[in-house]
Tab-separated table of C-alpha atoms in Angstrom:
chain	number	residue	atom	x	y	z
H	183	UNK	CA	-6.609	-3.500	-16.206
H	184	UNK	CA	-2.432	-2.764	-15.972
H	185	UNK	CA	-0.973	-6.295	-16.389
H	186	UNK	CA	2.874	-6.058	-17.458
H	187	UNK	CA	6.021	-7.802	-17.839
H	188	UNK	CA	9.109	-5.405	-17.689
H	189	UNK	CA	13.024	-4.843	-18.050
H	190	UNK	CA	12.077	-1.932	-15.030
H	191	UNK	CA	9.622	-1.797	-13.246
H	192	UNK	CA	8.286	1.582	-13.096
H	193	UNK	CA	6.639	3.646	-9.945
H	194	UNK	CA	4.970	7.168	-11.964
H	195	UNK	CA	3.987	4.946	-15.191
H	196	UNK	CA	1.486	2.790	-11.938
H	197	UNK	CA	0.243	5.640	-10.353
H	198	UNK	CA	-0.267	7.659	-13.556
H	199	UNK	CA	-2.643	4.286	-14.229
H	200	UNK	CA	-4.017	4.586	-10.999
H	201	UNK	CA	-6.567	7.704	-11.408
H	202	UNK	CA	-10.132	7.580	-11.311
H	203	UNK	CA	-11.719	10.328	-9.809
H	204	UNK	CA	-13.966	7.570	-8.276
H	205	UNK	CA	-11.300	6.317	-6.015
H	206	UNK	CA	-10.632	7.560	-2.999
H	207	UNK	CA	-7.833	5.720	-2.019
H	208	UNK	CA	-5.231	4.462	-3.723
H	209	UNK	CA	-3.100	1.329	-1.903
H	210	UNK	CA	0.483	0.542	-3.680
H	211	UNK	CA	2.672	-2.587	-3.082
H	212	UNK	CA	6.370	-2.137	-4.247
H	213	UNK	CA	8.693	-5.594	-3.660
H	214	UNK	CA	12.676	-4.440	-3.496
H	215	UNK	CA	15.842	-5.770	-2.954
H	216	UNK	CA	17.437	-6.942	0.077
H	217	UNK	CA	20.184	-6.394	0.360
H	218	UNK	CA	20.283	-10.323	2.992
H	219	UNK	CA	18.125	-12.483	2.262
H	220	UNK	CA	18.354	-15.252	4.729
H	221	UNK	CA	21.726	-14.509	7.023
H	222	UNK	CA	23.379	-13.910	3.152
H	223	UNK	CA	24.044	-11.268	2.104
H	224	UNK	CA	22.086	-11.314	-1.533
H	225	UNK	CA	24.698	-8.960	-4.069
H	226	UNK	CA	21.929	-9.468	-6.770
H	227	UNK	CA	18.652	-10.987	-7.900
H	228	UNK	CA	17.978	-12.412	-10.893
H	229	UNK	CA	14.459	-12.873	-12.359
H	230	UNK	CA	12.856	-15.015	-15.035
H	231	UNK	CA	9.257	-15.942	-16.256
H	232	UNK	CA	7.055	-17.650	-18.993
H	233	UNK	CA	6.501	-13.991	-19.568
H	234	UNK	CA	2.657	-15.154	-21.965
H	235	UNK	CA	1.795	-18.332	-19.325
H	236	UNK	CA	2.210	-15.317	-16.778
H	237	UNK	CA	0.520	-12.636	-17.952
H	238	UNK	CA	-2.745	-15.229	-18.710
H	239	UNK	CA	-2.246	-16.200	-14.665
H	240	UNK	CA	-1.514	-12.052	-13.345
H	241	UNK	CA	-4.815	-12.261	-15.627
H	242	UNK	CA	-6.768	-14.822	-13.683
H	243	UNK	CA	-5.334	-13.568	-10.218
H	244	UNK	CA	-6.708	-9.983	-11.317
H	245	UNK	CA	-10.150	-10.679	-12.084
H	246	UNK	CA	-10.957	-12.287	-8.405
H	247	UNK	CA	-9.596	-9.233	-7.291
H	248	UNK	CA	-12.396	-7.639	-9.217
H	249	UNK	CA	-15.387	-9.889	-8.764
H	250	UNK	CA	-14.396	-9.716	-4.454
H	251	UNK	CA	-13.793	-6.077	-4.520
H	252	UNK	CA	-14.559	-2.912	-5.508
H	253	UNK	CA	-12.152	-1.250	-8.061
H	254	UNK	CA	-11.876	1.292	-9.819
H	255	UNK	CA	-7.811	0.853	-11.187
H	256	UNK	CA	-5.824	-2.231	-10.551
H	257	UNK	CA	-1.335	-2.872	-11.964
H	258	UNK	CA	0.331	-4.567	-11.745
H	259	UNK	CA	3.952	-4.956	-13.451
H	260	UNK	CA	6.313	-7.545	-12.376
H	261	UNK	CA	9.902	-7.374	-13.160
H	262	UNK	CA	11.952	-9.701	-15.287
H	263	UNK	CA	16.568	-9.279	-15.799
H	264	UNK	CA	19.362	-8.806	-13.176
H	265	UNK	CA	18.120	-6.142	-10.251
H	266	UNK	CA	20.510	-5.374	-7.608
H	267	UNK	CA	19.919	-4.202	-4.158
H	268	UNK	CA	17.306	-1.016	-3.484
H	269	UNK	CA	15.801	-1.454	-7.140
H	270	UNK	CA	12.706	-2.655	-7.290
H	271	UNK	CA	11.078	-5.857	-8.948
H	272	UNK	CA	7.419	-5.646	-8.738
H	273	UNK	CA	4.210	-3.785	-8.680
H	274	UNK	CA	0.783	-3.742	-7.613
H	275	UNK	CA	-1.426	-1.245	-7.057
H	276	UNK	CA	-5.214	-0.740	-6.471
H	277	UNK	CA	-7.192	1.904	-6.436
H	278	UNK	CA	-10.697	2.466	-4.760
H	279	UNK	CA	-13.686	4.172	-3.417
H	280	UNK	CA	-12.623	3.197	-0.436
H	281	UNK	CA	-9.584	2.297	1.257
H	282	UNK	CA	-9.910	-1.181	3.380
H	283	UNK	CA	-10.842	-2.398	-0.342
H	284	UNK	CA	-7.647	-0.964	-1.435
H	285	UNK	CA	-5.662	-2.317	1.365
H	286	UNK	CA	-7.399	-6.253	1.287
H	287	UNK	CA	-6.994	-5.933	-2.761
H	288	UNK	CA	-3.207	-5.473	-3.074
H	289	UNK	CA	-2.142	-7.678	-0.441
H	290	UNK	CA	-4.446	-9.917	-2.136
H	291	UNK	CA	-2.619	-9.265	-5.692
H	292	UNK	CA	0.739	-9.515	-4.238
H	293	UNK	CA	0.306	-12.896	-2.307
H	294	UNK	CA	-1.085	-14.971	-5.063
H	295	UNK	CA	1.077	-14.185	-7.212
H	296	UNK	CA	3.496	-15.225	-5.371
H	297	UNK	CA	1.761	-18.203	-5.024
H	298	UNK	CA	0.702	-19.035	-9.414
H	299	UNK	CA	2.862	-16.826	-11.506
H	300	UNK	CA	5.507	-18.595	-12.845
H	301	UNK	CA	8.846	-16.190	-12.522
H	302	UNK	CA	11.326	-16.686	-10.954
H	303	UNK	CA	14.293	-15.433	-8.884
H	304	UNK	CA	17.749	-16.444	-8.624
H	305	UNK	CA	19.448	-14.810	-5.667
H	306	UNK	CA	23.676	-14.222	-6.278
H	307	UNK	CA	25.272	-13.816	-2.782
H	308	UNK	CA	28.974	-13.362	-2.624
H	309	UNK	CA	29.941	-16.730	-3.698
H	310	UNK	CA	27.449	-19.009	-4.909
H	311	UNK	CA	23.845	-18.407	-5.565
H	312	UNK	CA	20.770	-20.479	-5.982
H	313	UNK	CA	16.641	-20.547	-7.006
H	314	UNK	CA	14.537	-19.678	-4.114
H	315	UNK	CA	12.439	-22.114	-3.143
H	316	UNK	CA	13.421	-24.957	-5.221
H	317	UNK	CA	14.493	-27.209	-2.565
H	318	UNK	CA	12.164	-28.257	0.336
J	109	UNK	CA	7.306	-32.401	-28.751
J	110	UNK	CA	9.102	-29.649	-27.423
J	111	UNK	CA	9.085	-28.761	-23.574
J	112	UNK	CA	10.320	-24.912	-22.610
J	113	UNK	CA	12.318	-24.950	-19.174
J	114	UNK	CA	12.852	-21.920	-17.024
J	115	UNK	CA	14.385	-21.611	-13.723
J	116	UNK	CA	15.609	-24.727	-12.013
J	117	UNK	CA	14.650	-27.175	-14.337
J	118	UNK	CA	16.767	-24.695	-17.458
J	119	UNK	CA	19.591	-25.911	-15.768
J	120	UNK	CA	19.235	-29.261	-14.660
J	121	UNK	CA	18.710	-30.223	-17.848
J	122	UNK	CA	21.401	-27.090	-19.166
J	123	UNK	CA	18.947	-26.277	-22.396
J	124	UNK	CA	16.190	-24.078	-22.343
J	125	UNK	CA	13.884	-26.635	-24.498
J	126	UNK	CA	13.838	-29.863	-24.286
J	127	UNK	CA	13.474	-32.323	-27.576
J	128	UNK	CA	11.291	-35.326	-26.945
J	129	UNK	CA	12.514	-38.452	-29.753
J	130	UNK	CA	9.039	-38.902	-31.267
J	131	UNK	CA	9.432	-42.686	-30.807
J	132	UNK	CA	8.453	-42.444	-26.865
J	133	UNK	CA	4.515	-43.220	-27.603
J	134	UNK	CA	4.178	-44.008	-24.563
J	135	UNK	CA	4.079	-40.407	-23.488
J	136	UNK	CA	-0.065	-39.924	-23.651
J	137	UNK	CA	-0.398	-38.060	-20.350
J	138	UNK	CA	1.321	-35.099	-18.267
J	139	UNK	CA	1.959	-37.678	-15.337
J	140	UNK	CA	3.413	-39.830	-18.214
J	141	UNK	CA	5.505	-37.181	-19.124
J	142	UNK	CA	7.032	-36.336	-15.551
J	143	UNK	CA	7.267	-40.464	-15.209
J	144	UNK	CA	10.442	-39.313	-17.797
J	145	UNK	CA	11.680	-36.964	-17.205
J	146	UNK	CA	11.905	-37.443	-13.349
J	147	UNK	CA	13.587	-40.603	-15.423
J	148	UNK	CA	15.625	-39.042	-17.091
J	149	UNK	CA	16.975	-36.242	-15.356
J	150	UNK	CA	17.136	-37.508	-11.231
J	151	UNK	CA	17.798	-33.649	-10.133
J	152	UNK	CA	14.146	-33.175	-10.994
J	153	UNK	CA	12.753	-34.739	-7.871
J	154	UNK	CA	15.016	-33.065	-5.659
J	155	UNK	CA	12.547	-29.885	-6.506
J	156	UNK	CA	9.928	-29.175	-3.575
J	157	UNK	CA	7.092	-29.472	-6.762
J	158	UNK	CA	7.381	-30.232	-10.406
J	159	UNK	CA	4.184	-28.680	-12.294
J	160	UNK	CA	3.421	-28.918	-16.193
J	161	UNK	CA	2.113	-26.116	-18.399
J	162	UNK	CA	-0.033	-26.856	-21.003
J	163	UNK	CA	-0.437	-23.923	-23.503
J	164	UNK	CA	0.398	-21.493	-20.253
J	165	UNK	CA	-1.971	-23.390	-18.083
J	166	UNK	CA	-1.642	-25.598	-15.102
J	167	UNK	CA	-2.112	-29.185	-16.063
J	168	UNK	CA	-3.053	-32.261	-13.820
J	169	UNK	CA	-1.255	-35.474	-13.848
J	170	UNK	CA	-3.733	-37.635	-15.939
J	171	UNK	CA	-4.356	-33.914	-18.953
J	172	UNK	CA	-4.018	-35.960	-22.414
J	173	UNK	CA	-0.893	-34.048	-24.199
J	174	UNK	CA	-0.680	-34.325	-28.080
J	175	UNK	CA	1.832	-32.358	-29.975
J	176	UNK	CA	0.553	-29.233	-30.954
J	177	UNK	CA	0.809	-28.704	-27.177
J	178	UNK	CA	3.004	-25.829	-26.216
J	179	UNK	CA	4.781	-27.640	-22.740
J	180	UNK	CA	5.940	-25.926	-20.134
J	181	UNK	CA	7.780	-26.976	-17.052
J	182	UNK	CA	6.954	-25.425	-14.134
J	183	UNK	CA	9.434	-25.606	-10.810
J	184	UNK	CA	8.649	-23.855	-7.935
J	185	UNK	CA	7.405	-19.997	-8.165
J	186	UNK	CA	8.983	-17.247	-5.973
J	187	UNK	CA	8.637	-13.877	-8.167
J	188	UNK	CA	8.121	-10.859	-6.192
X	260	UNK	CA	10.800	9.123	10.445
X	261	UNK	CA	9.185	11.224	7.973
X	262	UNK	CA	6.572	13.291	9.172
X	263	UNK	CA	5.690	16.374	6.799
X	264	UNK	CA	1.980	18.459	6.588
X	265	UNK	CA	2.969	20.372	3.494
X	266	UNK	CA	0.762	22.167	0.581
X	267	UNK	CA	0.798	19.890	-1.797
X	268	UNK	CA	1.875	16.444	-1.124
X	269	UNK	CA	5.208	14.988	-3.665
X	270	UNK	CA	4.806	10.740	-3.954
X	271	UNK	CA	8.483	10.536	-5.374
X	272	UNK	CA	9.960	12.264	-2.360
X	273	UNK	CA	7.842	9.956	-0.040
X	274	UNK	CA	9.784	6.459	-2.125
X	275	UNK	CA	13.107	8.316	-2.419
X	276	UNK	CA	12.554	9.105	1.204
X	277	UNK	CA	11.678	4.896	1.654
X	278	UNK	CA	14.582	3.280	0.420
X	279	UNK	CA	16.142	0.810	2.096
X	280	UNK	CA	18.747	-1.621	1.627
X	281	UNK	CA	17.647	-3.743	4.212
X	282	UNK	CA	13.926	-3.080	2.560
X	283	UNK	CA	11.556	-5.796	1.777
X	284	UNK	CA	7.981	-5.034	0.914
X	285	UNK	CA	7.504	-0.826	0.760
X	286	UNK	CA	3.347	-0.356	0.569
X	287	UNK	CA	1.941	3.296	0.057
X	288	UNK	CA	-1.277	4.867	0.832
X	289	UNK	CA	-2.564	7.697	-1.177
X	290	UNK	CA	-6.100	9.303	-0.359
X	291	UNK	CA	-7.801	11.257	-3.212
X	292	UNK	CA	-10.070	13.934	-4.009
X	293	UNK	CA	-13.376	11.471	-4.412
X	294	UNK	CA	-15.334	12.610	-6.890
X	295	UNK	CA	-18.743	11.614	-4.304
X	296	UNK	CA	-19.563	11.452	-1.090
X	297	UNK	CA	-22.475	10.183	0.681
X	298	UNK	CA	-23.949	10.480	-2.647
X	299	UNK	CA	-23.329	14.289	-3.949
X	300	UNK	CA	-21.031	15.135	-6.401
X	301	UNK	CA	-17.984	17.004	-5.051
X	302	UNK	CA	-15.749	19.524	-6.382
X	303	UNK	CA	-13.122	20.648	-4.321
X	304	UNK	CA	-12.490	19.506	-0.991
X	305	UNK	CA	-10.078	22.302	2.368
X	306	UNK	CA	-8.539	21.343	4.498
X	307	UNK	CA	-6.972	23.588	7.644
X	308	UNK	CA	-4.819	21.803	10.379
X	309	UNK	CA	-3.679	22.521	13.921
X	310	UNK	CA	0.065	22.358	12.380
X	311	UNK	CA	2.199	21.950	15.727
X	312	UNK	CA	-0.166	19.675	17.152
X	313	UNK	CA	-1.110	18.028	13.976
X	314	UNK	CA	2.967	17.246	14.167
X	315	UNK	CA	2.807	15.969	17.378
X	316	UNK	CA	0.496	13.822	16.738
X	317	UNK	CA	1.370	11.950	13.740
X	318	UNK	CA	4.615	11.650	15.744
X	319	UNK	CA	2.905	9.682	17.952
X	320	UNK	CA	1.206	7.189	16.047
X	321	UNK	CA	4.609	7.027	13.389
X	322	UNK	CA	6.601	5.736	17.148
X	323	UNK	CA	3.520	4.094	18.148
X	324	UNK	CA	3.517	1.695	15.238
X	325	UNK	CA	7.581	1.525	14.905
X	326	UNK	CA	7.330	0.106	18.401
X	327	UNK	CA	4.895	-3.104	16.945
X	328	UNK	CA	5.890	-3.885	13.870
X	329	UNK	CA	9.832	-3.894	13.005
X	330	UNK	CA	10.084	-1.248	10.158
X	331	UNK	CA	13.056	0.392	7.702
X	332	UNK	CA	11.386	3.674	7.108
X	333	UNK	CA	8.300	6.045	8.128
X	334	UNK	CA	5.896	8.402	5.402
X	335	UNK	CA	3.571	10.631	6.704
X	336	UNK	CA	2.436	13.593	4.708
X	337	UNK	CA	-0.527	15.712	4.417
X	338	UNK	CA	-1.687	18.365	2.664
X	339	UNK	CA	-3.779	21.350	3.659
X	340	UNK	CA	-5.679	24.304	1.203
X	341	UNK	CA	-7.246	23.554	-1.760
X	342	UNK	CA	-7.619	19.899	-3.610
X	343	UNK	CA	-9.576	19.019	-6.157
X	344	UNK	CA	-11.253	16.049	-7.389
X	345	UNK	CA	-8.069	13.072	-8.000
X	346	UNK	CA	-5.750	15.063	-6.414
X	347	UNK	CA	-3.757	13.813	-3.721
X	348	UNK	CA	-4.236	14.435	-0.241
X	349	UNK	CA	-2.318	12.277	2.487
X	350	UNK	CA	0.071	9.086	1.805
X	351	UNK	CA	1.639	7.216	4.363
X	352	UNK	CA	4.404	4.961	3.381
X	353	UNK	CA	6.903	2.187	5.037
X	354	UNK	CA	9.828	0.505	4.609
X	355	UNK	CA	10.375	-2.506	6.010
X	356	UNK	CA	11.700	-6.483	5.264
X	357	UNK	CA	9.270	-8.337	5.353
X	358	UNK	CA	5.870	-7.420	2.912
X	359	UNK	CA	3.378	-8.223	6.056
X	360	UNK	CA	4.944	-5.485	8.510
X	361	UNK	CA	4.580	-2.991	5.975
X	362	UNK	CA	1.072	-3.426	5.469
X	363	UNK	CA	-0.033	-3.733	8.282
X	364	UNK	CA	1.821	-0.917	9.374
X	365	UNK	CA	0.727	1.305	6.981
X	366	UNK	CA	-2.974	0.058	6.541
X	367	UNK	CA	-2.775	1.216	10.752
X	368	UNK	CA	-0.541	4.730	10.271
X	369	UNK	CA	-3.695	6.232	7.732
X	370	UNK	CA	-6.597	4.756	10.523
X	371	UNK	CA	-5.065	5.955	12.957
X	372	UNK	CA	-4.289	9.572	10.886
X	373	UNK	CA	-8.286	9.455	10.759
X	374	UNK	CA	-8.980	9.406	14.540
X	375	UNK	CA	-6.716	11.577	16.062
X	376	UNK	CA	-5.011	14.472	14.234
X	377	UNK	CA	-6.009	17.692	14.273
X	378	UNK	CA	-7.006	18.277	10.659
X	379	UNK	CA	-10.316	19.044	9.210
X	380	UNK	CA	-12.092	18.861	6.138
X	381	UNK	CA	-14.716	20.583	3.882
X	382	UNK	CA	-16.260	19.360	1.760
X	383	UNK	CA	-17.927	21.831	-1.237
X	384	UNK	CA	-20.003	20.160	-3.738
X	385	UNK	CA	-22.525	22.291	-6.283
X	386	UNK	CA	-24.595	23.833	-3.732
X	387	UNK	CA	-23.365	23.902	-0.487
X	388	UNK	CA	-20.414	22.906	2.454
X	389	UNK	CA	-19.895	20.885	4.925
X	390	UNK	CA	-17.248	20.339	7.647
X	391	UNK	CA	-17.179	16.697	7.206
X	392	UNK	CA	-17.579	14.608	10.598
X	393	UNK	CA	-18.649	17.357	11.781
X	394	UNK	CA	-22.148	16.785	13.285
X	395	UNK	CA	-23.718	12.905	14.439
M	223	UNK	CA	-6.801	33.852	27.684
M	224	UNK	CA	-7.224	32.941	24.170
M	225	UNK	CA	-8.359	29.852	22.664
M	226	UNK	CA	-7.662	28.707	18.257
M	227	UNK	CA	-10.353	28.151	16.088
M	228	UNK	CA	-10.390	25.200	13.527
M	229	UNK	CA	-13.049	24.215	11.454
M	230	UNK	CA	-16.235	24.011	12.180
M	231	UNK	CA	-15.335	25.482	15.350
M	232	UNK	CA	-13.520	28.636	14.058
M	233	UNK	CA	-16.853	29.535	11.443
M	234	UNK	CA	-19.839	29.459	14.969
M	235	UNK	CA	-16.951	31.536	16.429
M	236	UNK	CA	-17.117	33.946	13.509
M	237	UNK	CA	-12.991	34.257	14.928
M	238	UNK	CA	-9.662	32.048	14.121
M	239	UNK	CA	-8.979	32.982	17.425
M	240	UNK	CA	-10.905	34.049	20.138
M	241	UNK	CA	-10.048	36.476	23.186
M	242	UNK	CA	-11.320	35.224	27.375
M	243	UNK	CA	-11.869	38.268	29.035
M	244	UNK	CA	-9.320	38.325	31.683
M	245	UNK	CA	-12.791	39.263	34.433
M	246	UNK	CA	-13.910	35.428	34.109
M	247	UNK	CA	-12.230	34.118	36.711
M	248	UNK	CA	-14.137	30.727	36.663
M	249	UNK	CA	-12.203	29.618	34.006
M	250	UNK	CA	-10.246	27.334	36.089
M	251	UNK	CA	-10.491	23.586	34.251
M	252	UNK	CA	-10.683	22.848	30.987
M	253	UNK	CA	-14.527	21.518	32.018
M	254	UNK	CA	-14.670	25.308	33.414
M	255	UNK	CA	-13.765	26.835	29.810
M	256	UNK	CA	-15.973	24.384	27.784
M	257	UNK	CA	-19.410	25.095	29.495
M	258	UNK	CA	-18.890	28.954	28.841
M	259	UNK	CA	-18.002	28.319	24.954
M	260	UNK	CA	-21.322	25.938	24.776
M	261	UNK	CA	-23.341	28.392	27.102
M	262	UNK	CA	-21.691	31.053	25.062
M	263	UNK	CA	-21.906	29.232	21.112
M	264	UNK	CA	-24.895	27.103	21.029
M	265	UNK	CA	-24.029	25.796	18.506
M	266	UNK	CA	-20.824	24.321	19.817
M	267	UNK	CA	-23.321	22.038	21.873
M	268	UNK	CA	-24.732	20.592	18.507
M	269	UNK	CA	-20.932	19.422	17.824
M	270	UNK	CA	-20.233	15.536	17.555
M	271	UNK	CA	-17.560	15.430	19.531
M	272	UNK	CA	-15.876	19.093	20.765
M	273	UNK	CA	-11.670	18.501	22.762
M	274	UNK	CA	-9.262	20.924	24.231
M	275	UNK	CA	-6.190	21.128	23.407
M	276	UNK	CA	-3.416	22.632	26.065
M	277	UNK	CA	-0.541	22.975	24.828
M	278	UNK	CA	-1.018	20.956	21.500
M	279	UNK	CA	-1.649	17.801	23.645
M	280	UNK	CA	-5.691	16.340	23.803
M	281	UNK	CA	-6.299	17.463	27.604
M	282	UNK	CA	-8.905	15.729	29.935
M	283	UNK	CA	-12.071	18.241	31.600
M	284	UNK	CA	-10.211	18.531	35.239
M	285	UNK	CA	-6.553	19.291	32.977
M	286	UNK	CA	-6.353	22.958	34.039
M	287	UNK	CA	-6.360	26.277	32.550
M	288	UNK	CA	-3.188	29.076	33.363
M	289	UNK	CA	-3.312	32.141	30.640
M	290	UNK	CA	0.293	30.870	29.421
M	291	UNK	CA	-1.522	27.676	27.916
M	292	UNK	CA	-1.554	27.616	24.272
M	293	UNK	CA	-5.189	26.144	24.407
M	294	UNK	CA	-7.100	25.747	21.188
M	295	UNK	CA	-10.465	23.926	20.443
M	296	UNK	CA	-11.064	20.858	18.358
M	297	UNK	CA	-14.452	20.010	16.344
M	298	UNK	CA	-14.234	16.288	15.360
M	299	UNK	CA	-10.843	15.982	12.479
M	300	UNK	CA	-11.640	14.474	9.404
M	301	UNK	CA	-7.747	14.133	7.987
M	302	UNK	CA	-6.857	11.863	5.798
């Protein structure tokens, strides 16, 4: 598995890594910076990670996915730093013999990443900024 | 004992790490640490959740602490 | 929407097309040539399409997806001709504000493509070849 | 009337298109065409399914045929 916290995620790197002669289906999820959040115009996002722990948590999620589905390759890349509208922030990729496992595992990986991996996102609007999810 | 701070907790405390004075001998567990922090930084109580990581693993409130541990505050995550 | 029958599908082309400031999630499915099928070693695949009808059927499926989910961009690329193990054959991509629609629509598009789009695959093994799905 | 052939139907018939002789005036519908083909090429009956497209749309058995239509045989698809 390829699991990394990087300054810029790279789709080509993910796709290269997912190559396997035994794989018939690859599912790739790419999270990008959207221009609005809850009706506000987003100018940029800034991501911060507790990197050693984030990598550990990502590996745990990847291990759970590999225990549950027959996966040939697995990629989780997450960016840190400042990201502008349209830029990719996270890439999750899974290669499997059949597409069912690829889709299901890819969805699982991104859903779980959002729940437990210690990475934080600050949203900057025109006039202020907020740490996402911080307050009820 | 040093505590690593991220995201909104870093902004609330005003530093990326917080040194607990050696005199604070009541901080035996994760729960003790949380209470001590909440009393010093009331803004922390307004967060949706606040976890503590010990040696880069999520820790329960009853987990014992030692000065050798790497301790970090984990406010609500928002990656992805 | 970008819907094409091509000699070679191109992931970068698909990703470029899927860019949209209003999109927060992109799901890409890539079908590749697997080295085995039903226990037999696959040497290559050859794809053949009734192109005008295949494009029409792909557009119908895309229209149904766009009617069902809030999609910002949609890509369906299918290759024809000879493909070796590991090569990509089909790329389905969807960009949406949220990942739920992206995953669900992407899965729908590839599932439906396999049911109705007039494209045929001949599998070549070491010693013989067969048109996939042709016989019960 | 010309019929486009793809995949295994092309191999069964041995050509990528098939000309129906103008004398075959009983071929009024898609169903008639299917029956005529099945009797001339019994291998077609062994397929999992066999659809006919008229002007690049899937057609029902009762759809009428005219020489102006573009007609194609659609054996079981296997794209993706």
